[in-house]
PDB file of C-alpha atoms in Angstrom:
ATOM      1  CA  UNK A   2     129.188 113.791  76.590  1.00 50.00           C
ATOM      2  CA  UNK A   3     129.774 113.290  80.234  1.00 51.00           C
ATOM      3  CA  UNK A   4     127.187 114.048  83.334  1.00 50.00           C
ATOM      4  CA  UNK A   5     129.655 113.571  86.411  1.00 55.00           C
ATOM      5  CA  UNK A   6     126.772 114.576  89.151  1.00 54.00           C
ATOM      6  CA  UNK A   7     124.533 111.442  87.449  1.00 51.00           C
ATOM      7  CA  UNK A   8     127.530 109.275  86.745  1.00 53.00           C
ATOM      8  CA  UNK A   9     126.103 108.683  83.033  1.00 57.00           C
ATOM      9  CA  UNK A  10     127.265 109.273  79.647  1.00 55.00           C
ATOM     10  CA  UNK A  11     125.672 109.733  76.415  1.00 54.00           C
ATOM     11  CA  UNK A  12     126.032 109.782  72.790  1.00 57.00           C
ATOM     12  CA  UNK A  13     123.671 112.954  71.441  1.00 57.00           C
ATOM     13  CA  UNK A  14     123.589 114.495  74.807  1.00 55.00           C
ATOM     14  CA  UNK A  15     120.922 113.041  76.173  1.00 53.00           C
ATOM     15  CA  UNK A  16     120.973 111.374  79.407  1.00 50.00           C
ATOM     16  CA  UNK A  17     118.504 109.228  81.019  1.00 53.00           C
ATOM     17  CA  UNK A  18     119.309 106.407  83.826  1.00 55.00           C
ATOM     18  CA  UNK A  19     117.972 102.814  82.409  1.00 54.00           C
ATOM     19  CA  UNK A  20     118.771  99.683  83.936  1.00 54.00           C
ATOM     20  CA  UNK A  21     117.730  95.958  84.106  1.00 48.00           C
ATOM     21  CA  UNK A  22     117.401  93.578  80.995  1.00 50.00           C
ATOM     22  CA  UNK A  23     114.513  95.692  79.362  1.00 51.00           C
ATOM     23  CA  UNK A  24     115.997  99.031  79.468  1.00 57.00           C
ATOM     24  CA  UNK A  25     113.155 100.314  81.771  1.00 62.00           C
ATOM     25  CA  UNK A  26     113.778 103.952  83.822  1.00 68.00           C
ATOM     26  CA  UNK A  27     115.078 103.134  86.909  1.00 70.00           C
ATOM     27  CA  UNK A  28     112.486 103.837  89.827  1.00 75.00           C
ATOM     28  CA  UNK A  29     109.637 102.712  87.995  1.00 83.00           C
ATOM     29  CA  UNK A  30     107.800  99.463  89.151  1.00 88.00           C
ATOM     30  CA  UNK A  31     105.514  97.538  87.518  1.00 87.00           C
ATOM     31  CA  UNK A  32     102.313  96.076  89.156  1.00 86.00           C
ATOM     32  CA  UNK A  33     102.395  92.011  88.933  1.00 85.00           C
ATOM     33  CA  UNK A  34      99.970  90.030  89.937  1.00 78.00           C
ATOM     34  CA  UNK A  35      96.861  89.523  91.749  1.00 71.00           C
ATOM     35  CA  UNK A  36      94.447  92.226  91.864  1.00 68.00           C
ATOM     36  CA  UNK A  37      94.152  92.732  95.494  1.00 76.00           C
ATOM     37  CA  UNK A  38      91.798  95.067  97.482  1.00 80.00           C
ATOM     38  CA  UNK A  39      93.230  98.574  96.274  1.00 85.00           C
ATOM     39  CA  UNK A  40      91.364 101.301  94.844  1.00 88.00           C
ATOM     40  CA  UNK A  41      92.399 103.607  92.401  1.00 87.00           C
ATOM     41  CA  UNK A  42      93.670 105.697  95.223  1.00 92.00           C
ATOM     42  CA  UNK A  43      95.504 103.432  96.642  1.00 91.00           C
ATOM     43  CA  UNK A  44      97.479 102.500  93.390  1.00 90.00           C
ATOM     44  CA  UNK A  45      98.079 106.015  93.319  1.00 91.00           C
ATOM     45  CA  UNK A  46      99.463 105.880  96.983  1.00 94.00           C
ATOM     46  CA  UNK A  47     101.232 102.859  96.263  1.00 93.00           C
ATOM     47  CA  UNK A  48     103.103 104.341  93.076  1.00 91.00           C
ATOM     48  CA  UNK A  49     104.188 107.686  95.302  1.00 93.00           C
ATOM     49  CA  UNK A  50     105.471 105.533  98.055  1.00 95.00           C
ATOM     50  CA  UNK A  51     107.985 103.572  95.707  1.00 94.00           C
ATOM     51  CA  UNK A  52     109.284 106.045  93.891  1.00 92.00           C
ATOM     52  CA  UNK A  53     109.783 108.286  97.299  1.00 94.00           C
ATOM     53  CA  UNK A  54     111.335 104.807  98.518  1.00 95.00           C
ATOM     54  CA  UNK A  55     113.579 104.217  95.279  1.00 93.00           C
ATOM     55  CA  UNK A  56     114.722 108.249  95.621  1.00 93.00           C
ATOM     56  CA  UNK A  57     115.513 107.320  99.352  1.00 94.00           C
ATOM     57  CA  UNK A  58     117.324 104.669  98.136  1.00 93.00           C
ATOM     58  CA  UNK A  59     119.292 106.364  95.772  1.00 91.00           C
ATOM     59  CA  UNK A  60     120.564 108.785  97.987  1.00 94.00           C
ATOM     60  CA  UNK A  61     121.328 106.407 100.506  1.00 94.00           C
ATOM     61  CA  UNK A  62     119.018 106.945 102.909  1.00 95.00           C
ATOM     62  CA  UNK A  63     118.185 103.699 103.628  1.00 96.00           C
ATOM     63  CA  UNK A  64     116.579 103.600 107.186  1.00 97.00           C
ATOM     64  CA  UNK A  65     113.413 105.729 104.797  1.00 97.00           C
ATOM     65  CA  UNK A  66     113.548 103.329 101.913  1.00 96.00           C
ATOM     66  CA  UNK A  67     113.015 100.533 104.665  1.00 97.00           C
ATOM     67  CA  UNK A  68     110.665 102.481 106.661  1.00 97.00           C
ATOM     68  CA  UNK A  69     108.288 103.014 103.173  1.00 97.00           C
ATOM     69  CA  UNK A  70     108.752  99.346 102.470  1.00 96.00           C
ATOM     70  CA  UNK A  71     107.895  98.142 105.973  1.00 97.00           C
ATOM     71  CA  UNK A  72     104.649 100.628 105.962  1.00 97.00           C
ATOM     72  CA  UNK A  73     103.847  99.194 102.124  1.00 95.00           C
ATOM     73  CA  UNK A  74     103.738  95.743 103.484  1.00 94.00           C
ATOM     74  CA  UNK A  75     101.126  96.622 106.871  1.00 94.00           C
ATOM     75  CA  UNK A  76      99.294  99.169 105.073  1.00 94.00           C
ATOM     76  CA  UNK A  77      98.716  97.493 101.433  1.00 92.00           C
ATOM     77  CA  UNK A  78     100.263  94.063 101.780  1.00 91.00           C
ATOM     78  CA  UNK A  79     102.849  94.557  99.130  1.00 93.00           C
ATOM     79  CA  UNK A  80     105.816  93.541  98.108  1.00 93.00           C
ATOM     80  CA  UNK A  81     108.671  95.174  96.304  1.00 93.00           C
ATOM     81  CA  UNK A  82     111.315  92.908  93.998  1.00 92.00           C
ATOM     82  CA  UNK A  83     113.931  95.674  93.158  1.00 89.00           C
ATOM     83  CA  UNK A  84     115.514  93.259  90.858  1.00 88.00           C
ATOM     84  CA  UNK A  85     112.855  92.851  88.769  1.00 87.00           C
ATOM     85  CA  UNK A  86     111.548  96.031  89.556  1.00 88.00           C
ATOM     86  CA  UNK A  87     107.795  94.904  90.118  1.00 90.00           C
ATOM     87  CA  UNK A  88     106.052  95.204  92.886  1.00 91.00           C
ATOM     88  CA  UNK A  89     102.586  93.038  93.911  1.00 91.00           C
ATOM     89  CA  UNK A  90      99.505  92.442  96.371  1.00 90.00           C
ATOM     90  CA  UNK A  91     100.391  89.454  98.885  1.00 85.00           C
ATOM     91  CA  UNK A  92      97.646  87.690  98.425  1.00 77.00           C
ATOM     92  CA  UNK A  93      96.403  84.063  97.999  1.00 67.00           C
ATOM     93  CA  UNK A  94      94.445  85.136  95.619  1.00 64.00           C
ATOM     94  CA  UNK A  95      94.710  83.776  91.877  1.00 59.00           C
ATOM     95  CA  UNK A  96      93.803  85.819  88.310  1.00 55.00           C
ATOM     96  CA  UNK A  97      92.143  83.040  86.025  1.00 56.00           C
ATOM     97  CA  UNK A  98      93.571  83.299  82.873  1.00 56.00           C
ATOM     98  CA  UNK A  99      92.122  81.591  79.887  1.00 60.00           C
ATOM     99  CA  UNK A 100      89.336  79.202  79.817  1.00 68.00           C
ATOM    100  CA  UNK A 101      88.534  76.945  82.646  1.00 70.00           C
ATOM    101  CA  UNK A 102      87.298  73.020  81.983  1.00 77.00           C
ATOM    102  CA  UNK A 103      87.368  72.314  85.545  1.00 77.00           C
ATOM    103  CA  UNK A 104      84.519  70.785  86.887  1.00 82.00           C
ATOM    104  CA  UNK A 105      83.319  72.641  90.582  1.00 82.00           C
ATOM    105  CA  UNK A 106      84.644  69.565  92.413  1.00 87.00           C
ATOM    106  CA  UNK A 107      88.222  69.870  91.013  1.00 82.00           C
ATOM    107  CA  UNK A 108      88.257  73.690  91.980  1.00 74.00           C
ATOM    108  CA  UNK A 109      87.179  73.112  95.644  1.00 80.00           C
ATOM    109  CA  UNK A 110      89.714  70.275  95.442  1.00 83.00           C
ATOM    110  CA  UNK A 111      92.341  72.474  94.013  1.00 73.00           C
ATOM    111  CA  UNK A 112      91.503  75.005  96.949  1.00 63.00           C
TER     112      UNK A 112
END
């Protein structure tokens, strides 16, 4: 079967756009890193501004998609990797994983 206006096929009929290595959805990002400053709001925010920025995208309306990237960044400080589709807080900031045997004098160092 054959879906011209999404430029897909599909074996069974059913048709859904995956891409990337894992055989995610396209348009949906996951959250790396840090935790940042954001509240549950703002996640929510966050997660409506990059999927209206990947639909921009998709239909080529790329002065949006930049615009929505550009206000992600001064708004929420993050960043978008569309290859990897993740997006993340810019932050200095570091999640401790695991158990730490550093003494307090190593972590200031490390600082």
């Amino acid at each position: 079967m054959i879906n011209d206006k999404m430029k897909l096929w599909s074996i069974g009929g059913q048709f859904e756009e995956l891409g990337g290595k894992m055989g995610k959805p396209r348009g949906v990002y996951t959250r790396r890193g840090a935790l940042g400053d954001l509240t549950p709001e703002d996640e929510d925010t966050v997660s409506k501004m990059i999927a209206d920025r990947y639909h921009a995208k998709k239909q080529k309306n790329f002065d949006v998609a930049d615009e929505i990237r550009d206000d992600l960044l001064s708004k929420y400080n993050i960043r978008i990797d569309d290859r990897s589709n993740e997006w993340r807080v810019d932050t200095e900031d570091y999640a401790m994983a695991g158990t730490n045997s550093l003494t307090e004098d190593e972590v200031a160092f490390i600082d």
